[in-house]
Short mmCIF file of C-alpha atoms in Angstrom, two decimals:
data_model
loop_
_atom_site.label_atom_id
_atom_site.label_comp_id
_atom_site.label_asym_id
_atom_site.label_seq_id
_atom_site.Cartn_x
_atom_site.Cartn_y
_atom_site.Cartn_z
CA MET A 1362 -52.77 37.38 43.18
CA THR A 1363 -51.39 40.56 41.80
CA ARG A 1364 -52.37 41.74 38.19
CA HIS A 1365 -48.79 40.73 36.94
CA SER A 1366 -48.92 37.31 37.82
CA GLY A 1367 -52.46 37.01 36.82
CA HIS A 1368 -51.39 37.91 33.27
CA LEU A 1369 -48.62 35.59 33.84
CA ALA A 1370 -50.85 32.91 34.46
CA VAL A 1371 -53.38 33.64 31.53
CA LEU A 1372 -50.09 33.52 29.19
CA ALA A 1373 -48.90 30.27 30.57
CA THR A 1374 -52.43 28.83 29.97
CA LEU A 1375 -52.32 30.07 26.30
CA LEU A 1376 -48.88 28.70 25.85
CA ILE A 1377 -49.97 25.56 26.97
CA ALA A 1378 -52.93 25.24 24.85
CA ALA A 1379 -51.10 26.18 21.62
CA CYS A 1380 -48.38 23.41 22.45
CA LEU A 1381 -51.28 21.04 22.76
CA MET A 1382 -52.65 21.90 19.52
CA TRP A 1383 -49.33 22.23 17.65
CA PRO A 1384 -49.15 18.49 16.43
CA SER A 1385 -52.29 18.13 14.96
CA GLN A 1386 -51.77 21.64 13.09
CA ALA A 1387 -48.28 20.88 11.94
CA SER A 1388 -49.50 17.57 10.75
CA ALA A 1389 -52.25 19.14 8.71
CA GLN A 1390 -50.01 21.46 7.02
CA SER A 1391 -47.33 18.85 6.24
CA TRP A 1392 -49.57 16.07 5.34
CA PRO A 1393 -52.94 17.86 4.44
CA ASN A 1394 -54.74 14.73 3.49
CA GLU A 1395 -54.13 12.64 6.36
CA PRO A 1396 -57.35 11.80 7.89
CA SER A 1397 -57.89 13.27 11.39
CA GLY A 1398 -57.76 11.17 14.28
CA SER A 1399 -55.46 8.65 12.61
CA THR A 1400 -52.87 6.71 14.60
CA LEU A 1401 -49.42 7.56 13.70
CA LEU A 1402 -47.32 4.27 12.94
CA ASN A 1403 -44.17 5.93 11.45
CA ASP A 1404 -42.62 9.39 10.92
CA TYR A 1405 -39.14 8.93 9.81
CA ALA A 1406 -36.48 11.36 8.55
CA PHE A 1407 -34.25 8.96 6.63
CA ASN A 1408 -31.10 9.77 8.55
CA ALA A 1409 -30.11 6.34 8.53
CA THR A 1410 -30.88 2.99 6.28
CA PRO A 1411 -31.90 0.81 7.49
CA GLY A 1412 -33.58 2.48 10.51
CA GLY A 1413 -36.49 3.84 12.01
CA GLY A 1414 -38.47 0.65 11.94
CA TRP A 1415 -37.61 0.24 8.36
CA LEU A 1416 -36.22 -3.14 7.15
CA PRO A 1417 -33.87 -4.08 4.09
CA ALA A 1418 -35.19 -6.31 1.46
CA TYR A 1419 -32.74 -6.31 -1.58
CA GLY A 1420 -30.79 -3.36 -0.71
CA SER A 1421 -31.25 -0.38 1.63
CA GLY A 1422 -30.09 2.62 -0.50
CA THR A 1423 -27.75 5.17 0.77
CA ILE A 1424 -28.16 8.37 2.98
CA GLY A 1425 -26.76 11.58 1.41
CA ALA A 1426 -27.10 15.23 1.86
CA ASP A 1427 -29.40 17.28 -0.11
CA SER A 1428 -29.98 20.92 0.60
CA THR A 1429 -33.18 21.10 -1.44
CA ALA A 1430 -35.06 18.21 0.65
CA PRO A 1431 -38.49 19.98 1.38
CA PHE A 1432 -39.35 18.55 4.79
CA SER A 1433 -36.39 17.37 6.87
CA PRO A 1434 -33.12 18.56 5.35
CA SER A 1435 -30.36 17.80 4.62
CA ASN A 1436 -30.28 14.03 4.66
CA VAL A 1437 -32.17 12.01 2.01
CA LEU A 1438 -32.62 8.48 0.96
CA ARG A 1439 -31.03 7.76 -2.40
CA TYR A 1440 -31.25 4.90 -4.81
CA THR A 1441 -28.82 5.30 -7.97
CA PHE A 1442 -28.73 3.13 -11.02
CA ASN A 1443 -25.39 3.28 -12.45
CA PRO A 1444 -24.54 3.28 -16.27
CA SER A 1445 -24.06 -0.28 -17.91
CA THR A 1446 -25.93 -2.31 -15.25
CA GLY A 1447 -28.62 -4.54 -15.58
CA SER A 1448 -29.84 -4.27 -11.97
CA GLY A 1449 -29.70 -1.96 -9.17
CA GLY A 1450 -31.71 0.18 -6.64
CA GLY A 1451 -33.13 -1.42 -3.84
CA ASP A 1452 -35.97 -2.15 -1.35
CA ILE A 1453 -36.72 -1.44 2.09
CA TYR A 1454 -40.13 -2.14 3.99
CA TYR A 1455 -41.94 -1.31 6.95
CA PRO A 1456 -44.08 -4.01 8.77
CA LEU A 1457 -47.64 -2.96 9.63
CA PRO A 1458 -49.64 -3.97 12.55
CA SER A 1459 -51.46 -7.23 11.67
CA SER A 1460 -54.95 -5.83 11.61
CA THR A 1461 -54.28 -2.92 9.55
CA ASN A 1462 -57.15 -2.70 7.18
CA GLU A 1463 -56.90 1.05 6.34
CA LEU A 1464 -53.83 2.78 5.53
CA TYR A 1465 -52.53 6.44 4.86
CA TYR A 1466 -48.87 6.86 3.68
CA ALA A 1467 -47.06 9.88 2.42
CA PHE A 1468 -43.38 10.91 1.41
CA TRP A 1469 -41.39 13.43 -0.29
CA TRP A 1470 -39.98 12.18 -3.87
CA LYS A 1471 -37.74 13.47 -6.44
CA PRO A 1472 -36.51 11.42 -9.75
CA SER A 1473 -33.41 12.67 -11.53
CA ASN A 1474 -33.34 14.71 -14.74
CA PRO A 1475 -32.89 13.08 -17.09
CA TYR A 1476 -34.15 9.61 -15.96
CA GLN A 1477 -33.93 6.91 -18.34
CA GLY A 1478 -36.48 4.43 -17.42
CA TYR A 1479 -37.56 1.28 -18.74
CA SER A 1480 -38.47 0.74 -22.33
CA ASN A 1481 -42.16 -0.68 -21.15
CA ASN A 1482 -42.78 2.77 -19.56
CA HIS A 1483 -42.93 1.28 -15.81
CA ASN A 1484 -40.82 2.38 -13.04
CA LYS A 1485 -41.21 1.42 -9.76
CA ILE A 1486 -41.40 3.92 -6.67
CA ALA A 1487 -43.31 2.10 -3.80
CA PHE A 1488 -45.45 -1.26 -2.94
CA LEU A 1489 -48.21 -1.82 -0.72
CA TRP A 1490 -48.77 -5.33 0.20
CA THR A 1491 -51.48 -7.60 1.49
CA HIS A 1492 -50.45 -10.96 2.74
CA THR A 1493 -51.17 -12.50 -0.76
CA GLY A 1494 -50.81 -9.80 -3.07
CA GLU A 1495 -49.77 -6.20 -3.94
CA TYR A 1496 -49.99 -3.17 -5.88
CA TYR A 1497 -47.22 -0.77 -6.83
CA MET A 1498 -47.04 2.87 -7.53
CA ASP A 1499 -45.51 3.80 -10.91
CA MET A 1500 -43.67 6.34 -12.57
CA TYR A 1501 -45.26 5.76 -16.18
CA GLY A 1502 -43.68 7.02 -19.05
CA PRO A 1503 -41.26 6.35 -22.16
CA PRO A 1504 -37.64 6.54 -21.41
CA PHE A 1505 -36.06 9.98 -21.03
CA SER A 1506 -39.20 11.74 -21.06
CA THR A 1507 -39.01 14.91 -19.11
CA SER A 1508 -42.51 14.32 -17.49
CA ARG A 1509 -44.41 11.07 -16.55
CA ASN A 1510 -47.29 10.12 -14.90
CA ILE A 1511 -48.09 8.55 -11.53
CA ALA A 1512 -49.93 5.34 -11.97
CA PHE A 1513 -50.97 2.16 -10.04
CA GLN A 1514 -50.39 -1.49 -11.24
CA ILE A 1515 -52.79 -3.60 -9.07
CA GLU A 1516 -51.53 -7.39 -9.16
CA MET A 1517 -53.87 -9.18 -6.58
CA GLY A 1518 -55.35 -11.81 -8.67
CA VAL A 1519 -58.69 -10.38 -8.42
CA ASP A 1520 -60.90 -8.63 -11.08
CA ASN A 1521 -60.26 -4.71 -11.40
CA SER A 1522 -61.11 -4.14 -14.69
CA HIS A 1523 -64.27 -2.62 -14.03
CA LEU A 1524 -62.18 0.63 -12.63
CA GLY A 1525 -61.56 1.42 -16.25
CA ASN A 1526 -59.13 4.32 -16.86
CA GLY A 1527 -56.22 2.15 -17.68
CA PHE A 1528 -55.32 -1.13 -19.28
CA GLY A 1529 -54.67 -4.74 -17.99
CA ASP A 1530 -56.18 -8.40 -17.87
CA VAL A 1531 -59.53 -9.10 -16.92
CA GLY A 1532 -59.23 -10.92 -13.50
CA GLY A 1533 -55.58 -10.37 -13.30
CA THR A 1534 -53.17 -7.29 -13.34
CA TRP A 1535 -54.50 -3.76 -13.90
CA VAL A 1536 -52.86 -0.48 -14.42
CA LEU A 1537 -54.65 2.48 -12.83
CA PHE A 1538 -54.24 6.33 -13.94
CA GLY A 1539 -55.92 9.27 -12.11
CA ASN A 1540 -59.53 9.75 -12.51
CA LYS A 1541 -59.43 13.18 -11.17
CA ALA A 1542 -56.64 14.56 -12.41
CA ASN A 1543 -53.54 13.11 -14.41
CA PRO A 1544 -51.00 15.79 -15.23
CA ALA A 1545 -47.45 15.07 -16.09
CA ILE A 1546 -44.85 15.00 -13.12
CA ALA A 1547 -41.67 17.10 -13.76
CA MET A 1548 -38.40 15.30 -13.57
CA GLY A 1549 -35.76 16.79 -11.34
CA GLN A 1550 -38.27 18.33 -8.86
CA TRP A 1551 -39.41 17.51 -5.53
CA HIS A 1552 -43.08 16.20 -5.30
CA ARG A 1553 -45.15 15.11 -2.13
CA ILE A 1554 -47.14 12.21 -2.79
CA GLU A 1555 -50.25 11.12 -0.25
CA VAL A 1556 -52.13 7.83 -0.56
CA TYR A 1557 -55.15 6.44 1.29
CA ASN A 1558 -56.24 2.79 1.15
CA LYS A 1559 -59.04 0.76 2.51
CA THR A 1560 -59.42 -2.88 1.63
CA SER A 1561 -62.75 -4.47 0.35
CA SER A 1562 -65.04 -6.47 2.29
CA THR A 1563 -64.60 -9.46 -0.12
CA ASN A 1564 -62.61 -10.11 -3.14
CA SER A 1565 -65.52 -9.02 -5.39
CA SER A 1566 -67.65 -6.67 -3.25
CA ARG A 1567 -65.95 -3.47 -5.06
CA ASP A 1568 -65.92 -1.30 -2.15
CA GLY A 1569 -62.11 -1.10 -1.42
CA ILE A 1570 -60.51 2.45 -1.85
CA LEU A 1571 -57.64 3.78 -3.45
CA ARG A 1572 -57.11 7.51 -3.31
CA TRP A 1573 -53.85 9.54 -4.03
CA TRP A 1574 -52.93 13.27 -4.20
CA VAL A 1575 -49.60 14.64 -5.75
CA ASP A 1576 -48.37 17.94 -4.47
CA GLY A 1577 -51.96 18.60 -2.67
CA GLN A 1578 -53.79 17.99 -5.83
CA LEU A 1579 -56.21 14.81 -5.93
CA PHE A 1580 -55.30 12.65 -8.88
CA GLY A 1581 -57.27 9.48 -8.25
CA ASP A 1582 -60.48 8.48 -6.19
CA TYR A 1583 -61.50 5.00 -6.64
CA GLN A 1584 -63.99 3.68 -4.25
CA ASN A 1585 -64.91 0.34 -5.98
CA VAL A 1586 -61.59 -1.60 -5.73
CA ASN A 1587 -61.18 -5.14 -5.22
CA TYR A 1588 -58.46 -6.12 -2.81
CA ASN A 1589 -57.57 -9.73 -2.54
CA ASP A 1590 -57.18 -9.78 1.22
CA ARG A 1591 -58.86 -8.05 4.34
CA THR A 1592 -55.68 -6.43 5.85
CA PHE A 1593 -52.39 -5.01 4.78
CA SER A 1594 -48.77 -6.51 5.53
CA HIS A 1595 -46.36 -3.88 4.88
CA LEU A 1596 -45.47 -1.02 3.01
CA GLN A 1597 -42.19 -1.08 0.79
CA LEU A 1598 -40.24 1.43 -0.97
CA THR A 1599 -38.92 -0.20 -4.28
CA PRO A 1600 -37.14 1.99 -6.78
CA SER A 1601 -35.51 -1.01 -8.21
CA TRP A 1602 -34.16 -1.93 -11.63
CA ASP A 1603 -34.74 -5.31 -11.75
CA GLY A 1604 -34.35 -6.21 -15.37
CA SER A 1605 -32.03 -6.86 -18.15
CA GLU A 1606 -31.99 -3.46 -19.80
CA GLN A 1607 -28.80 -1.26 -19.20
CA HIS A 1608 -28.51 2.12 -18.05
CA SER A 1609 -26.74 4.80 -20.31
CA ASN A 1610 -26.61 7.42 -17.46
CA ALA A 1611 -26.69 7.57 -13.86
CA ASP A 1612 -30.46 7.81 -12.83
CA GLU A 1613 -31.55 8.51 -9.20
CA GLN A 1614 -34.96 8.45 -6.97
CA ARG A 1615 -34.78 10.33 -3.73
CA PHE A 1616 -36.93 10.11 -0.93
CA ASP A 1617 -37.13 12.89 1.85
CA HIS A 1618 -39.10 11.86 5.10
CA ILE A 1619 -42.06 9.48 5.11
CA ARG A 1620 -45.27 9.12 7.32
CA ILE A 1621 -47.47 6.01 7.91
CA SER A 1622 -50.71 6.31 9.92
CA ALA A 1623 -53.88 4.12 10.45
CA PRO A 1624 -57.08 6.18 10.00
CA LYS A 1625 -58.84 4.07 12.32
CA GLY A 1626 -56.03 2.99 14.43
CA ALA A 1627 -54.52 -0.47 13.54
CA GLY A 1628 -57.96 -1.93 12.29
CA GLY A 1629 -59.74 -0.57 15.31
CA THR A 1630 -62.59 2.08 15.08
CA THR A 1631 -62.78 5.67 15.05
CA LYS A 1632 -63.93 7.45 18.04
CA GLY A 1633 -67.61 8.02 18.04
CA ASP A 1634 -68.32 5.19 15.66
CA THR A 1635 -71.63 3.62 16.57
CA THR A 1636 -71.90 1.06 14.25
CA PRO A 1637 -72.54 -2.40 15.98
CA PRO A 1638 -69.98 -5.06 15.37
CA ALA A 1639 -71.04 -7.95 12.98
CA SER A 1640 -72.62 -11.04 14.49
CA PRO A 1641 -70.35 -13.95 15.28
CA VAL A 1642 -70.52 -16.87 12.90
CA ASN A 1643 -69.65 -20.44 13.33
CA LEU A 1644 -70.19 -20.58 17.17
CA ARG A 1645 -71.19 -23.61 18.59
CA ALA A 1646 -72.80 -24.17 22.32
CA ASN A 1647 -71.33 -27.00 24.29
#
C-alpha cells in the first residue's frame, strides 16, 4: 500500500467514525435533556397534518410557512383562534407503545403576541394521557398578559397535594408550577420545551417523576408524583379553545418539530441494568 492510499484509508475510517457519532451528538445539541440511550419513537417536522404517525382528534390544525422556525423551517403547525368564536384550535395525538412507563418529549412552540387567553388563566398546550387519566401542560396567566408561566394541571383522580407549589384539591386536580425556576414566558417568541415523565409504582407511592425544561433551563423537578396508571397511552397537542368565551382578536399557537422517545425503550430496561425482575405473583402449580 502506498503512503497516499494509506492516508486515504485513515481518512475514510475517521469519516465513518464521525458519521456514526453524528446522530447522538446532533440529538444532544438539539434536545439537550433527552436521556442517553433512549429509544426514538417519533421525530416529526410537521410538514403535513395529520401525518408522521400523528392522528386527528378534534381538528388537526394547518401547515403554514414561518421563516423564523428555529429547528426545521419553513413549515410549522398552526392553531388559530379567530375573533368572535367560542371554540377553535384542535387536537392531534400520537399513540404510544403499550408498555411505555417512561417518556421524554420535546418541541419548539410559539404563542402569538398578543394572546388573549382564558379569563381563568388556563391555556392548554399539550396533554400526556395514561389509560385512565391525564395531565395537561398549561400556559398560565391572565388574558392579554405579555408573559405567562408554564404549569402542569394534573387530573388523575389521585392525591398530589403533597407536591405543593401550586393549588387544587386534595385527592383531585392539582396545578403545579416550577420548583427550580419559574420565570415568565415571553409571548411572540419561540421556546424549546422538554419534558421527562416516569409513572409511579402505585397510585400513592409518591415515586413518579415529572421534570421539565424551557429553553434549556430546568423549571420543574418533581420525583414524588402519584400517577393513576403504570403506563402512558398517548401524547396529545391540544391548543384548543373549548369554552364559551369569545376572542376579540386572532390568537395562535405554533409548533416547529417534535421529538418523542422512551428512555428505557418502550417500557424495557436500559443496557447494563442488573436489577432482577420482580418475583411473579398469583402463580399456581398444576
